[in-house]
XYZ file of C-alpha atoms in Angstrom:
346
model
C 89.868 -10.930 202.644
C 88.339 -11.108 199.187
C 89.279 -9.740 195.811
C 87.407 -6.531 196.473
C 89.852 -5.808 199.274
C 92.855 -7.669 197.927
C 95.326 -5.059 196.800
C 96.569 -7.498 194.127
C 93.443 -6.694 192.091
C 95.060 -3.326 191.298
C 97.923 -5.096 189.511
C 95.602 -7.364 187.550
C 93.537 -4.436 186.294
C 96.596 -2.465 185.257
C 98.181 -5.544 183.678
C 94.978 -5.987 181.702
C 95.381 -2.406 180.519
C 99.103 -3.084 180.011
C 100.362 0.181 181.467
C 104.000 1.113 181.337
C 104.931 4.180 183.250
C 107.863 6.527 183.369
C 109.475 8.096 186.381
C 108.700 11.427 188.005
C 112.285 12.452 188.645
C 112.935 16.115 188.030
C 109.288 17.095 188.205
C 107.747 19.607 190.532
C 105.724 18.478 193.537
C 102.485 19.109 191.670
C 103.697 17.212 188.625
C 104.724 14.246 190.724
C 101.086 13.783 191.707
C 100.008 13.516 188.086
C 99.808 10.727 185.604
C 102.777 9.540 183.566
C 101.980 6.652 181.281
C 102.216 5.918 177.620
C 101.182 3.239 175.178
C 103.558 0.552 174.068
C 104.640 0.492 170.453
C 103.029 -2.812 169.490
C 102.614 -2.961 165.724
C 98.856 -3.356 165.868
C 98.609 0.193 167.173
C 99.878 1.461 163.854
C 96.252 1.084 162.831
C 94.622 2.640 165.837
C 91.105 1.683 166.834
C 88.783 4.611 167.277
C 87.845 3.278 170.710
C 91.424 3.055 172.012
C 92.475 4.730 175.221
C 95.218 6.356 173.204
C 92.490 8.323 171.463
C 91.021 9.244 174.839
C 94.372 10.444 176.140
C 95.245 12.336 172.972
C 92.131 14.454 173.446
C 93.219 15.387 176.965
C 96.409 17.528 177.018
C 96.623 17.042 180.782
C 97.046 13.292 180.261
C 98.988 13.270 177.020
C 101.776 15.530 178.300
C 102.474 13.046 181.062
C 102.513 9.826 179.096
C 105.875 8.071 179.033
C 106.733 4.392 179.077
C 109.664 2.152 179.757
C 108.662 -0.623 182.149
C 107.803 -4.219 181.209
C 104.535 -5.653 182.499
C 105.404 -9.352 182.285
C 108.418 -11.491 183.091
C 109.471 -14.084 180.548
C 112.612 -15.817 179.296
C 113.856 -12.564 177.795
C 113.780 -10.922 181.229
C 116.836 -12.880 182.358
C 119.502 -10.369 181.384
C 122.564 -9.058 183.187
C 121.118 -5.571 183.395
C 117.861 -6.858 184.898
C 119.744 -8.956 187.425
C 121.881 -6.001 188.444
C 118.796 -3.860 188.933
C 116.601 -6.403 190.717
C 119.013 -8.483 192.802
C 118.933 -6.043 195.734
C 115.135 -5.725 195.889
C 113.109 -8.418 197.644
C 109.944 -9.836 196.062
C 107.506 -8.622 194.884
C 109.728 -5.705 193.817
C 112.769 -7.673 192.746
C 114.700 -10.940 192.857
C 116.635 -10.613 196.114
C 117.004 -13.947 197.871
C 115.844 -15.972 194.875
C 118.227 -18.821 194.017
C 119.457 -18.534 190.460
C 118.206 -22.029 189.658
C 114.687 -21.150 190.798
C 114.636 -17.928 188.794
C 115.980 -19.671 185.705
C 113.504 -22.521 186.035
C 110.506 -20.260 186.557
C 111.189 -17.852 183.690
C 113.134 -19.755 181.042
C 110.067 -21.547 179.664
C 107.829 -18.466 179.619
C 107.797 -17.717 175.914
C 105.657 -14.594 175.631
C 106.090 -11.013 176.764
C 102.495 -10.218 175.822
C 99.412 -10.863 177.876
C 97.581 -12.187 174.820
C 97.669 -12.093 171.022
C 96.435 -8.790 169.688
C 94.105 -9.982 166.947
C 93.084 -7.777 164.031
C 94.621 -4.285 163.811
C 92.133 -1.551 164.566
C 89.767 -3.882 166.405
C 88.512 -2.909 169.854
C 89.453 -5.587 172.374
C 87.001 -5.301 175.256
C 88.065 -6.675 178.641
C 86.214 -7.106 181.917
C 87.912 -7.451 185.303
C 85.593 -8.989 187.878
C 85.962 -8.521 191.635
C 83.713 -9.992 194.317
C 81.981 -6.911 195.703
C 78.390 -7.171 196.894
C 77.358 -4.595 194.295
C 77.140 -7.488 191.824
C 74.480 -9.430 193.722
C 71.186 -8.971 191.922
C 72.855 -6.808 189.270
C 72.008 -9.025 186.312
C 75.390 -8.185 184.753
C 76.386 -11.738 183.838
C 75.567 -11.416 180.158
C 77.277 -8.020 179.891
C 80.406 -9.434 181.506
C 80.494 -12.473 179.230
C 79.999 -10.270 176.155
C 83.533 -8.887 176.629
C 86.286 -10.402 174.512
C 88.325 -11.274 177.602
C 87.299 -11.703 181.227
C 89.800 -11.508 184.102
C 88.959 -13.028 187.494
C 90.980 -13.424 190.686
C 91.306 -15.476 193.852
C 87.881 -16.632 195.135
C 86.034 -16.406 191.817
C 82.705 -17.936 192.896
C 80.461 -18.464 189.871
C 78.055 -21.337 190.471
C 74.677 -19.985 191.527
C 75.563 -16.418 190.522
C 75.827 -16.790 186.764
C 73.168 -14.142 186.055
C 75.110 -11.568 188.067
C 78.773 -12.398 187.382
C 78.725 -14.462 184.193
C 80.655 -17.653 183.527
C 83.444 -16.657 181.154
C 87.054 -16.782 182.348
C 89.935 -15.869 180.065
C 92.551 -15.143 182.736
C 92.770 -16.118 186.398
C 95.166 -14.033 188.518
C 96.600 -14.887 191.931
C 99.539 -15.226 194.256
C 100.231 -18.684 195.619
C 99.217 -17.422 199.043
C 95.916 -15.846 197.952
C 95.025 -18.812 195.766
C 95.482 -21.312 198.579
C 93.701 -19.104 201.083
C 90.803 -18.662 198.653
C 90.468 -22.430 198.342
C 90.138 -22.582 202.122
C 88.166 -19.431 202.926
C 85.616 -19.618 200.114
C 85.062 -23.363 199.929
C 81.747 -23.083 201.742
C 80.732 -20.347 199.277
C 81.328 -22.615 196.305
C 84.961 -21.983 195.380
C 86.146 -25.578 195.552
C 88.922 -25.501 192.964
C 90.928 -23.147 190.781
C 89.077 -22.549 187.486
C 90.197 -24.937 184.751
C 89.401 -25.077 181.045
C 91.387 -25.160 177.791
C 90.722 -21.436 177.276
C 91.966 -20.168 180.641
C 95.400 -18.624 181.076
C 96.953 -18.034 184.491
C 98.670 -14.894 185.778
C 101.136 -15.434 188.628
C 101.758 -12.384 190.815
C 105.248 -12.951 192.296
C 104.690 -11.862 195.888
C 107.499 -14.046 197.245
C 109.669 -17.058 196.456
C 106.655 -19.409 196.671
C 105.324 -18.065 193.383
C 108.586 -18.660 191.550
C 108.920 -22.173 192.974
C 105.332 -23.066 192.059
C 105.741 -21.580 188.582
C 108.902 -23.623 187.978
C 107.204 -26.836 189.096
C 104.130 -26.023 187.015
C 106.063 -25.448 183.805
C 107.972 -28.709 184.267
C 105.018 -30.822 185.319
C 106.704 -31.712 188.611
C 105.692 -31.648 192.246
C 106.865 -28.615 194.211
C 110.335 -29.613 195.469
C 110.785 -27.302 198.453
C 109.374 -24.618 200.696
C 105.942 -24.210 202.273
C 104.234 -25.846 199.298
C 106.547 -28.832 199.069
C 104.784 -31.855 197.621
C 102.025 -29.847 195.929
C 101.030 -31.119 192.498
C 100.496 -28.063 190.277
C 98.262 -29.956 187.858
C 95.644 -30.286 190.599
C 95.343 -26.495 190.473
C 95.757 -25.767 186.764
C 95.455 -29.045 184.920
C 98.117 -30.107 182.433
C 98.748 -27.003 180.356
C 101.638 -25.787 178.169
C 103.963 -22.932 179.224
C 102.169 -20.619 176.802
C 99.159 -20.590 179.117
C 101.058 -19.004 182.001
C 102.141 -15.429 182.682
C 104.012 -13.732 185.535
C 103.944 -10.025 186.359
C 107.265 -8.182 186.336
C 108.757 -6.871 189.627
C 109.469 -3.474 188.059
C 105.818 -3.142 187.112
C 104.689 -4.038 190.636
C 107.225 -1.693 192.212
C 106.209 1.242 190.067
C 102.499 0.828 190.718
C 103.035 0.321 194.439
C 105.047 3.486 194.855
C 102.835 5.592 192.590
C 99.386 4.380 193.630
C 99.144 6.399 196.837
C 99.560 9.708 195.022
C 96.975 8.816 192.415
C 93.976 10.647 193.759
C 95.355 13.145 196.230
C 94.196 16.724 196.159
C 94.146 18.418 192.759
C 96.314 15.980 190.875
C 95.569 12.434 189.860
C 98.275 9.959 188.997
C 96.280 7.420 187.022
C 98.811 4.896 185.872
C 96.715 3.350 183.145
C 96.911 2.947 179.410
C 95.303 0.721 176.828
C 97.834 -0.910 174.555
C 96.276 -4.328 175.055
C 92.676 -4.035 176.178
C 91.339 -1.023 174.334
C 88.233 -0.912 176.505
C 88.275 -2.085 180.119
C 85.310 -2.538 182.433
C 85.711 -3.131 186.182
C 82.925 -5.010 187.968
C 82.601 -5.763 191.659
C 84.916 -3.072 193.025
C 84.313 -0.454 195.689
C 82.116 2.533 194.786
C 80.965 5.594 196.734
C 77.817 3.839 197.941
C 79.547 0.678 199.162
C 77.452 0.775 202.356
C 74.357 -0.089 200.291
C 75.727 -3.542 199.519
C 77.032 -6.599 201.317
C 80.761 -7.291 201.501
C 80.662 -9.982 198.774
C 78.072 -10.923 196.177
C 78.045 -14.507 197.452
C 77.399 -13.647 201.134
C 74.483 -15.781 202.335
C 73.813 -13.223 205.072
C 74.414 -9.512 204.317
C 77.425 -8.078 206.093
C 79.156 -4.700 205.869
C 82.338 -4.103 203.938
C 85.371 -4.614 206.148
C 88.281 -2.194 206.125
C 91.868 -3.257 206.780
C 94.865 -1.285 207.986
C 97.106 -2.639 205.217
C 94.787 -1.684 202.361
C 93.342 1.797 201.901
C 89.945 1.039 200.398
C 88.907 4.685 200.497
C 91.893 5.553 198.318
C 91.057 2.681 196.018
C 87.521 3.980 195.643
C 88.852 7.388 194.624
C 91.210 5.681 192.207
C 88.451 3.826 190.369
C 86.313 6.960 190.291
C 89.178 9.015 188.830
C 89.915 6.445 186.134
C 86.217 6.203 185.308
C 85.839 9.985 185.163
C 88.733 10.379 182.715
C 87.484 7.589 180.499
C 90.439 5.268 181.084
C 88.149 2.480 182.253
C 84.453 1.951 182.891
C 83.486 1.220 186.512
C 80.234 -0.637 187.139
C 78.117 1.401 189.540
C 74.486 1.294 190.580
C 72.133 2.512 193.266
C 71.286 0.285 196.188
C 67.944 -0.499 194.612
C 69.354 -1.889 191.354
C 70.418 -0.566 188.008
C 73.245 -1.409 185.668
C 75.078 -0.493 182.565
């Protein structure tokens, strides 16, 4: 299914926000259903922008009391430590490194030279980010210019743009994927116009390590070699990404994925909301093309040539996801694009 349904979009949005969340051990049942995140201590936050989510959280005692952080968002060369190996060797991907040959892990991470998603820029400046899904709510929305006006734009999987520029924009700063979803998107959405992975000098790529394929492809990509083994053996990474330096690639951290996976389901239940979001990187985040309460008013995807209803899948609770976006929007932790079936916008 598409990005709107793909549960990996959750990780891209939270990576964009750069959340790092603490544990809920020792808390009461009610507390365990609440939020527990905190901003990282990057130096640029010493001069805090008035628009930052930290400001939003500070004004809300309910949120501020539960902010705590310890988990890394990205893997890089510095992630290869004895303590990390001890912690992750017994957990299979995407939650750990179990079953990954040491040579593959070393090759895939040793050349990743940044633990940050992107350079922070001027202290005190509001970095505005847009994350774009493929929901039908975008068709006819006229949001292309608003999307492109953001400092950074994140897209995923089947990011169809040609013919829909007025609604979804053209700007791409980051493209996120798993090897599996990327290759399926190239097959499933070819007839819709997604004929190749986006390429340009400005684009950076975010690998989501769902299994060993992602580590193997990352290693081959960073070394400019064909994929040596596995299901993707013989693939030439440069046909997907072009010839780019290691600094243009990122990979999410298993601890980050594990935390979000195990906390997401309690996010919007009953009275409490566990909204694992914070804004130490993107100080303002807008989400376009994701499920809203009136999803039935729109086609499944914005590029559908014939309108079709949103499909629900047993392995992805879209209703929960809708409540999640609404909760984050309500508390001011992100801005969710919504409109009536007849039109509207920001």
